[in-house]
Amino acid sequence: MDEQALRALLESYRSGAVDLDQVVQRMRNLPFEDLGFAKVDHHRAIRCGFPEVVYCEGKTVEQVVAIIEAKVAGGGNVLATRASESAAGAVADRFPQADCCSLARTVTIRQRDPEPCPGHVAIVAAGTSDLPVAEEARVTAEIMDQTTRTFYDVGVAGIHRLLAHSGELQAANVLVVVAGMEGALASVVGGLVDRPVIAVPTSVGYGASFGGLAALLAMLNSCASGVTAVNIDNGFAAGYSAALINRLAQTGT
Amino acid sequence: MDEQALRALLESYRSGAVDLDQVVQRMRNLPFEDLGFAKVDHHRAIRCGFPEVVYCEGKTVEQVVAIIEAKVAGGGNVLATRASESAAGAVADRFPQADCCSLARTVTIRQRDPEPCPGHVAIVAAGTSDLPVAEEARVTAEIMDQTTRTFYDVGVAGIHRLLAHSGELQAANVLVVVAGMEGALASVVGGLVDRPVIAVPTSVGYGASFGGLAALLAMLNSCASGVTAVNIDNGFAAGYSAALINRLAQTGT
Amino acid sequence: MDEQALRALLESYRSGAVDLDQVVQRMRNLPFEDLGFAKVDHHRAIRCGFPEVVYCEGKTVEQVVAIIEAKVAGGGNVLATRASESAAGAVADRFPQADCCSLARTVTIRQRDPEPCPGHVAIVAAGTSDLPVAEEARVTAEIMDQTTRTFYDVGVAGIHRLLAHSGELQAANVLVVVAGMEGALASVVGGLVDRPVIAVPTSVGYGASFGGLAALLAMLNSCASGVTAVNIDNGFAAGYSAALINRLAQTGT
Amino acid sequence: MDEQALRALLESYRSGAVDLDQVVQRMRNLPFEDLGFAKVDHHRAIRCGFPEVVYCEGKTVEQVVAIIEAKVAGGGNVLATRASESAAGAVADRFPQADCCSLARTVTIRQRDPEPCPGHVAIVAAGTSDLPVAEEARVTAEIMDQTTRTFYDVGVAGIHRLLAHSGELQAANVLVVVAGMEGALASVVGGLVDRPVIAVPTSVGYGASFGGLAALLAMLNSCASGVTAVNIDNGFAAGYSAALINRLAQTGT
Amino acid sequence: MDEQALRALLESYRSGAVDLDQVVQRMRNLPFEDLGFAKVDHHRAIRCGFPEVVYCEGKTVEQVVAIIEAKVAGGGNVLATRASESAAGAVADRFPQADCCSLARTVTIRQRDPEPCPGHVAIVAAGTSDLPVAEEARVTAEIMDQTTRTFYDVGVAGIHRLLAHSGELQAANVLVVVAGMEGALASVVGGLVDRPVIAVPTSVGYGASFGGLAALLAMLNSCASGVTAVNIDNGFAAGYSAALINRLAQTGT
Amino acid sequence: MDEQALRALLESYRSGAVDLDQVVQRMRNLPFEDLGFAKVDHHRAIRCGFPEVVYCEGKTVEQVVAIIEAKVAGGGNVLATRASESAAGAVADRFPQADCCSLARTVTIRQRDPEPCPGHVAIVAAGTSDLPVAEEARVTAEIMDQTTRTFYDVGVAGIHRLLAHSGELQAANVLVVVAGMEGALASVVGGLVDRPVIAVPTSVGYGASFGGLAALLAMLNSCASGVTAVNIDNGFAAGYSAALINRLAQTGT
Amino acid sequence: MDEQALRALLESYRSGAVDLDQVVQRMRNLPFEDLGFAKVDHHRAIRCGFPEVVYCEGKTVEQVVAIIEAKVAGGGNVLATRASESAAGAVADRFPQADCCSLARTVTIRQRDPEPCPGHVAIVAAGTSDLPVAEEARVTAEIMDQTTRTFYDVGVAGIHRLLAHSGELQAANVLVVVAGMEGALASVVGGLVDRPVIAVPTSVGYGASFGGLAALLAMLNSCASGVTAVNIDNGFAAGYSAALINRLAQTGT
Amino acid sequence: MDEQALRALLESYRSGAVDLDQVVQRMRNLPFEDLGFAKVDHHRAIRCGFPEVVYCEGKTVEQVVAIIEAKVAGGGNVLATRASESAAGAVADRFPQADCCSLARTVTIRQRDPEPCPGHVAIVAAGTSDLPVAEEARVTAEIMDQTTRTFYDVGVAGIHRLLAHSGELQAANVLVVVAGMEGALASVVGGLVDRPVIAVPTSVGYGASFGGLAALLAMLNSCASGVTAVNIDNGFAAGYSAALINRLAQTGT
């Protein structure tokens, strides 16, 4: 049943063709039928500045371009993640206004003017190998109209480098902390600030890091309060949640 | 070096007993010496409404009471988690104003007037077995001055029960979702709202739930954006992070 | 919004107080509001002979009795699983017609006449230690009006015992195969029959059985076609699915 | 000992060359000797419409073609799974009537007229990355003469898309639910229908999905009754079991 | 179908009541029906000196006694493993000739005269905590008529203690090596002898021994040739296999 | 200290240059010094027909050839395992008498006349994908002068194929059972014979077989007595242990 | 062969009863025979101040007392670890000079005067729950004559508490770092000092700490150089290694 | 705040522009600001002979060369690990004095004269496949001015080869033991010496070695005292810790 059918049903009720009980009976099953909710969601997304996201891994270059074309036609901002070099190139050829970040493996196309909010999101990364994940978080937050500040290469093995920035870290509304190996950075940052910290374990490390499991477990077991975690290497998830949180600070509701 | 020593150093500098270079040299090592930072932190905590938290597991009843006495003397709100029945009873004997929640295994002592903020935290739980963890989250958020609304027994096996509350869920600033078994509730809720969701896996389930691992992995792999996770059964961590987030909405920074 | 509100809305539409667009707008959000779907489900369950199930683990004796009283009042058959000896006793005191199976740790209360179907469910178990799980499956299938036949102590170490029953096994519509240790029985039975086999790993075994993990993995990797698996020790799940399948054979749709 | 030997033994018994005890003694060991049972199985398979299945992974193109030639000669329908592009091409060259599904990586050769049954199998998939597995299930069920209906891209992150089809889902006799990441779809579908659900975890996801383990555990721990699971990415197993179940509905025994 | 039925079938064939084809048809299904194979196996076991084994874990004292009574009536040697103190006591009360080994948690009842073979089985154990498992292996091998020699407390941390016995170790036909913690003893012994070594990991150890997993993995990865492994703490399995191997040496076939 | 040094020490003792206590003191440390034991081992290996084994994985073609040249010069039989096609070709070019088995990835060079023993080793494999591992076991046993009989493609999904060979299986002195997926074959064979069974899990399977872990756990948890296991895919280890066992049967000690 | 036999052999050689070749031949096998090496080791241990260690877990009170009596008679210092309260009490009754540490669950009996070395071992612990393990390390190091300094409750969530002691930490020769949960303390300390750090994971934590696995993995993956790890909760191992290292600093060799 | 700001603050205090309390207040936050600590660390590293380390994995050849140029300019010794052949070649082209070890995959550039200490580090390796890791440890220790002695191919399967070197092993101040497969070598060496042993598991092995996990668990569970472990394949970490330990022996503090 679509909207037209609903309208027809209501009109036949008003005309007396069906009675009230019959309409109520039909209503009971409405949640299970297509009333065009997707469109409603679509409108809300464009209104709010949520990006249209394309996860490129496992898709051909042609598929990526075609999907992005459809998203662009929708009028909102577009974010493609895990884009291979060739996919990014093809998108850039098709959309000259596309912004490719090879480190983050992202492509973004901005179609709506940013509405920046006063607070900012801090992106903190332990080592240079963690940067692709950190950058994916940064790009995601920015296409969602957030201001970001980055603090890279501040791993705990040289704690002074991190502490030198503690004032700035405390100034952020929400912090994304990206670290592989033993993932200790999340706990240390969590102990320095009184704002929500989103920890992103990375698969950086070898041997018993087991593809990021060591860092993930560490972050889930953080002794600092206020730390939550996302999946291994999932910079997008962290940037997205951070944007949702910082937007709260902006809107006050 | 403590604060007295610092003052003495500075006065001997003003008096000319030591010169500027000597003072600077001393300053370099300051971060590694005790300047009473704990006190500073202490003051900030009281000012902000952060609770003094006591994790009771593995402590004797006498230890729990003694620690809480010290915390109460500090003047802030006090939260004790994982309190056994006997520990909770002993605290209640000592502090008649203590509020014991046997389901959540918490004891709270409020010493400061609440400063409630306009938005609220939703606590969503899949089944009745998940309630101890959900209640721990609720109590934690409330002692941190947050308003909460609870949605219990809304597991995905009967999706209608959950959907019946979708409007209310969308009204929350931040949501804590508590579920054991397969943990699917976090993804479904994450798909219904555009606010940050903190997922708490519980050890509810048997066989291949492996003590909550199944739910934890599910939540980390959620197909819905905006979901982050905390440790298994860690209702406290979820309530704490949710309070940090909702406080942002209140303060706007 | 409940049914009364819906009726009022429709009547005000008929009377012209609200126009068609306004009604449609309200309809859009209907799926998220409570129209009494639970009742509908409730009626269907009673009509079909689905049992009302109570999982007793982690509940007090008083809670179990109270929940069962409510279920009994609903008029359908009742099944309680994982009932401790004391819980089963208390239910039997309250409901003399209750049928307690101490091996399966179940209590059943039949309130509707069985409508047996012509085919049957075979319950096959490897060793005597697997019987509690097998019996839980049997009791579940029977309270759902299925005929069962049991084949116990037919583990693969003595393959002749199993083969001696191959004709009878092939006569079943669906088979539940319960085994711990290496779980090989599921594959052997799966190779003997051309009907669906539901494999239930048990936590029977020691050392590297890792609480049933060895049997679970074996069953998921069965070289025989037609085998699906449920959670470790979950006889209820197997009996329930077997009943759903055999009911299909009965109804032909 | 083959059938001829058996006949000779019996004839020599009738003629008195061996006595009854000697024959009985020989009978005791019969189960362990080749009486041509494979042929019997072969006949039954052809009669029932069971496909001859070839698992292509790890076989050379030449081996695949040769095995399929032998199967085709047997006269039944043939199903090849996990066929590489080059293997599928070579089979298609040899058998022009072969039907290649590149998404499912299957090749089918139908040699017997289908005997469709009235009910149908629903194939439900969460995301586009899950389609190869879902299609393998569909192709398998269809070559076994089942009618299928597919519901693709209905993951739980947008629950409306799924609910819009709930009526159709409830109309199926048996449902195959394919999902990676957190695998929540199986529980939600299981809660919507009262028919057997076969859940197929896929290796779609990254980081802590651990190659499909997260979805597998979720499905084994489903809070919905009536859900059983097969191995990760094993669409064939799900399609095969679904066909066995739906055939029951058809035959009524 | 039992033996009597078979004889009747054959006699009616000889008398002409059924023809050859009909008999052959019946024969086809014979393997699946009960021809008294269990009895044959039973006879063979008694003839060979195989013990009747009772695994006591999870059985009540009454069940253990009843099962052993049945086994004793069979006339062969009886071995009960994992017998609790109370179970062992009850068996000893009932059968004064029973031999209880509290360290190995075994009870044995010898009813047949031993037929010792010339070679022997060496039982080697790393530490005193491994002795229960080692003794279970020793008792098992001895009730199967094997001569054993034990080498206890010869862990690799003091390699001299082990090397002092190398000549004796090389004199054994087969060696059972029992070790927990890192399980290195199996590799070292495997490097000293040119006979089969059966390694038994034990759950002795703490922390990252993970209940014997560390020792099990070590033994499966032994750098010495000729080492095979059994399940964690399974002294019975090792003793049984060792007896099978040494018996080969005796019989020469 | 080498043998010359020992002789000098003893002669200086006989001549009175050092006294008895001094010699004894020197003796204490002897075990730790090189007395040419490797040569003794070397001689024993040649005498017994033990092959010189070369594990080729991770070695260059040149290294493999060089090592085999050295082994060949030693005069014993040579076995190279995990040989790549190019390595095998290079060895065959250098030693025309080399016997390459591409399926088993082995190269053997026989330099001593076989001394076959009367009994034999059975090599049993579940599926065609398990053949490389089974063949490695066969080649290993044969170069150690054992007679083998192979039973391939007898997986438990078609139990008749296996049972048809039960008499022959029972005739073996020792059996190597090779299976991937759920590894059930080991338990079934273990239940059919009363001889030692060496189980070899293979990495054949997908999804939750976890690279052979499922089969390994199944084999370690076998409900049949007399089964021991080796590492995943380690056909060499199984063939080697089987040869050690069968040699016992030959020599009777 | 014991020392007497060796002396007899040498004397018969000097007397000419056996010739040089015969003696050398006997020598070849010497390493495998008992020459009283244990005594030598024993002497060395007493000379060096190594404690005689008794691991009490799994031993009866009587066994513990008996073993300690034997150790005390040897004259060296004695260390008993994992002593239950009753075991410790019994030892204290028997040896009034025994020093019981209930927190560390150790009993020590000092029989040799300490020979303290100038440097010291730092014992650093994250939380109060980690103290039993930290104290076991401290007691172990001290009975081995090391000076220790303890830094307790300096977890990374409050990094200031740790940094306040950085000067003292840098003054230690070797550091034992004890932490549960996410184990981040080891990395932070490792980044502050340029001395060897021995990390001890503890089983403190819940949920996804998996009994200390999270901390263990973190410590093995430490991003700081100079960190090595011991088993979970193994304070003894850490204290022992730390003592070996600090003794090096003392002796200079 | 940098040093200039600090000096300005102090001068304004001396001049009376700010009072003592205000200065103290400012001091409290000092640890969080950059006072040039990195430089201090830098100086210390050069003074002590610590190498500047470059981990090459995941870096381009150009990046490796650029980073090494910067390090060389710093004046200290440089160590690059995990260098690909092409990276090593490029560095050697740029710095002719670079020393490339292709087995260890290291490049070292010595710019400071070695200050060798009297004791030495023993590097012990089980098999030839373990040599890359062992050599990485050796190169690391040597660039840190340590003397090393290597004992390669002394795995426990041929224990004599190891024991032949026991005297030399006991002469080392600290030992690095490198082994894959079952990792037993660490325990055996740990039992032979009374010096600290650093165990390095390698990923050598197949099947159930699980990428080095088997050896890692074995080493953590070593029954010998004095053994600590580093991450799988992390020869650098072992060499670094060994150098720190041996340097202690040299300096005596």
Tab-separated table of N, CA, C and O in Angstrom, chain B residues 205-248:
chain	number	residue	atom	x	y	z
B	205	GLY	N	22.543	-14.513	28.499
B	205	GLY	CA	22.577	-15.467	27.400
B	205	GLY	C	23.296	-16.702	27.856
B	205	GLY	O	23.856	-16.732	28.946
B	206	TYR	N	23.297	-17.715	27.029
B	206	TYR	CA	24.038	-18.910	27.445
B	206	TYR	C	24.694	-19.511	26.223
B	206	TYR	O	24.553	-19.026	25.113
B	207	GLY	N	25.510	-20.532	26.466
B	207	GLY	CA	26.200	-21.178	25.366
B	207	GLY	C	27.122	-20.219	24.649
B	207	GLY	O	27.985	-19.584	25.275
B	208	ALA	N	26.910	-20.089	23.364
B	208	ALA	CA	27.822	-19.327	22.535
B	208	ALA	C	27.678	-17.817	22.680
B	208	ALA	O	28.129	-17.068	21.811
B	209	SER	N	27.063	-17.340	23.752
B	209	SER	CA	27.128	-15.898	23.993
B	209	SER	C	28.477	-15.559	24.616
B	209	SER	O	28.907	-14.431	24.626
B	210	PHE	N	29.146	-16.576	25.154
B	210	PHE	CA	30.484	-16.437	25.699
B	210	PHE	C	30.595	-15.237	26.628
B	210	PHE	O	31.459	-14.379	26.479
B	211	GLY	N	29.662	-15.190	27.578
B	211	GLY	CA	29.752	-14.166	28.612
B	211	GLY	C	29.550	-12.757	28.106
B	211	GLY	O	30.066	-11.808	28.708
B	212	GLY	N	28.834	-12.585	27.033
B	212	GLY	CA	28.563	-11.244	26.530
B	212	GLY	C	29.360	-10.889	25.285
B	212	GLY	O	29.148	-9.828	24.696
B	213	LEU	N	30.271	-11.756	24.891
B	213	LEU	CA	31.108	-11.469	23.725
B	213	LEU	C	30.260	-11.328	22.469
B	213	LEU	O	30.512	-10.452	21.628
B	214	ALA	N	29.243	-12.169	22.322
B	214	ALA	CA	28.400	-12.098	21.123
B	214	ALA	C	27.753	-10.720	21.009
B	214	ALA	O	27.787	-10.089	19.951
B	215	ALA	N	27.182	-10.246	22.097
B	215	ALA	CA	26.539	-8.932	22.053
B	215	ALA	C	27.561	-7.817	21.834
B	215	ALA	O	27.308	-6.852	21.101
B	216	LEU	N	28.714	-7.939	22.456
B	216	LEU	CA	29.750	-6.920	22.295
B	216	LEU	C	30.171	-6.804	20.839
B	216	LEU	O	30.227	-5.700	20.269
B	217	LEU	N	30.466	-7.943	20.202
B	217	LEU	CA	30.887	-7.906	18.800
B	217	LEU	C	29.782	-7.329	17.930
B	217	LEU	O	30.030	-6.545	17.012
B	218	ALA	N	28.543	-7.716	18.211
B	218	ALA	CA	27.425	-7.190	17.432
B	218	ALA	C	27.381	-5.674	17.524
B	218	ALA	O	27.202	-4.970	16.524
B	219	MET	N	27.547	-5.153	18.720
B	219	MET	CA	27.429	-3.708	18.892
B	219	MET	C	28.586	-2.962	18.222
B	219	MET	O	28.408	-1.883	17.665
B	220	LEU	N	29.781	-3.548	18.261
B	220	LEU	CA	30.920	-2.913	17.597
B	220	LEU	C	30.753	-2.943	16.082
B	220	LEU	O	31.317	-2.124	15.373
B	221	ASN	N	30.015	-3.922	15.581
B	221	ASN	CA	29.814	-4.061	14.142
B	221	ASN	C	28.473	-3.510	13.694
B	221	ASN	O	28.015	-3.838	12.598
B	222	SER	N	27.847	-2.684	14.500
B	222	SER	CA	26.516	-2.190	14.175
B	222	SER	C	26.474	-1.539	12.795
B	222	SER	O	27.332	-0.734	12.435
B	223	CYS	N	25.446	-1.898	12.027
B	223	CYS	CA	25.293	-1.314	10.701
B	223	CYS	C	24.700	0.092	10.790
B	223	CYS	O	24.640	0.800	9.789
B	224	ALA	N	24.269	0.511	11.953
B	224	ALA	CA	23.724	1.859	12.112
B	224	ALA	C	24.843	2.814	12.516
B	224	ALA	O	25.686	2.478	13.342
B	225	SER	N	24.832	4.004	11.954
B	225	SER	CA	25.837	5.005	12.311
B	225	SER	C	25.449	5.664	13.632
B	225	SER	O	24.275	5.766	13.968
B	226	GLY	N	26.462	6.113	14.369
B	226	GLY	CA	26.191	6.835	15.607
B	226	GLY	C	26.188	5.975	16.843
B	226	GLY	O	25.811	6.431	17.921
B	227	VAL	N	26.632	4.721	16.709
B	227	VAL	CA	26.646	3.805	17.852
B	227	VAL	C	28.074	3.602	18.333
B	227	VAL	O	28.953	3.252	17.551
B	228	THR	N	28.331	3.802	19.633
B	228	THR	CA	29.608	3.435	20.237
B	228	THR	C	29.319	2.467	21.369
B	228	THR	O	28.180	2.349	21.815
B	229	ALA	N	30.357	1.745	21.828
B	229	ALA	CA	30.125	0.686	22.803
B	229	ALA	C	31.016	0.827	24.029
B	229	ALA	O	32.083	1.432	23.982
B	230	VAL	N	30.534	0.259	25.132
B	230	VAL	CA	31.352	0.159	26.344
B	230	VAL	C	31.507	-1.323	26.695
B	230	VAL	O	30.995	-2.196	26.008
B	231	ASN	N	32.210	-1.581	27.772
B	231	ASN	CA	32.526	-2.956	28.172
B	231	ASN	C	31.258	-3.731	28.588
B	231	ASN	O	30.235	-3.129	28.927
B	232	ILE	N	31.360	-5.031	28.549
B	232	ILE	CA	30.257	-5.909	28.909
B	232	ILE	C	29.759	-5.616	30.329
B	232	ILE	O	30.562	-5.524	31.260
B	233	ASP	N	28.474	-5.470	30.485
B	233	ASP	CA	27.826	-5.256	31.794
B	233	ASP	C	28.191	-3.930	32.434
B	233	ASP	O	27.900	-3.726	33.616
B	234	ASN	N	28.855	-3.035	31.708
B	234	ASN	CA	29.346	-1.813	32.334
B	234	ASN	C	28.328	-0.677	32.217
B	234	ASN	O	28.526	0.306	31.490
B	235	GLY	N	27.237	-0.804	32.934
B	235	GLY	CA	26.208	0.224	32.942
B	235	GLY	C	26.734	1.552	33.450
B	235	GLY	O	26.333	2.618	32.966
B	236	PHE	N	27.649	1.513	34.394
B	236	PHE	CA	28.221	2.738	34.914
B	236	PHE	C	28.883	3.554	33.803
B	236	PHE	O	28.649	4.760	33.670
B	237	ALA	N	29.726	2.887	33.010
B	237	ALA	CA	30.445	3.601	31.952
B	237	ALA	C	29.474	4.264	30.979
B	237	ALA	O	29.695	5.395	30.533
B	238	ALA	N	28.410	3.548	30.645
B	238	ALA	CA	27.435	4.101	29.698
B	238	ALA	C	26.715	5.296	30.301
B	238	ALA	O	26.527	6.328	29.644
B	239	GLY	N	26.285	5.169	31.551
B	239	GLY	CA	25.590	6.277	32.192
B	239	GLY	C	26.483	7.500	32.326
B	239	GLY	O	26.045	8.641	32.148
B	240	TYR	N	27.755	7.249	32.610
B	240	TYR	CA	28.699	8.340	32.781
B	240	TYR	C	28.912	9.098	31.471
B	240	TYR	O	28.833	10.334	31.420
B	241	SER	N	29.164	8.336	30.392
B	241	SER	CA	29.366	8.981	29.089
B	241	SER	C	28.105	9.705	28.629
B	241	SER	O	28.171	10.806	28.064
B	242	ALA	N	26.958	9.084	28.861
B	242	ALA	CA	25.700	9.730	28.465
B	242	ALA	C	25.521	11.052	29.198
B	242	ALA	O	25.059	12.049	28.615
B	243	ALA	N	25.900	11.074	30.468
B	243	ALA	CA	25.775	12.313	31.233
B	243	ALA	C	26.719	13.384	30.690
B	243	ALA	O	26.355	14.553	30.553
B	244	LEU	N	27.945	12.979	30.337
B	244	LEU	CA	28.885	13.947	29.763
B	244	LEU	C	28.317	14.555	28.483
B	244	LEU	O	28.464	15.745	28.211
B	245	ILE	N	27.687	13.687	27.679
B	245	ILE	CA	27.155	14.155	26.402
B	245	ILE	C	25.960	15.080	26.610
B	245	ILE	O	25.881	16.162	26.026
B	246	ASN	N	25.040	14.672	27.449
B	246	ASN	CA	23.846	15.503	27.645
B	246	ASN	C	24.193	16.825	28.306
B	246	ASN	O	23.547	17.847	28.058
B	247	ARG	N	25.223	16.811	29.148
B	247	ARG	CA	25.647	18.066	29.773
B	247	ARG	C	26.107	19.055	28.698
B	247	ARG	O	25.910	20.267	28.833
B	248	LEU	N	26.712	18.529	27.634
B	248	LEU	CA	27.117	19.397	26.526
B	248	LEU	C	25.924	20.135	25.947
B	248	LEU	O	25.997	21.327	25.630
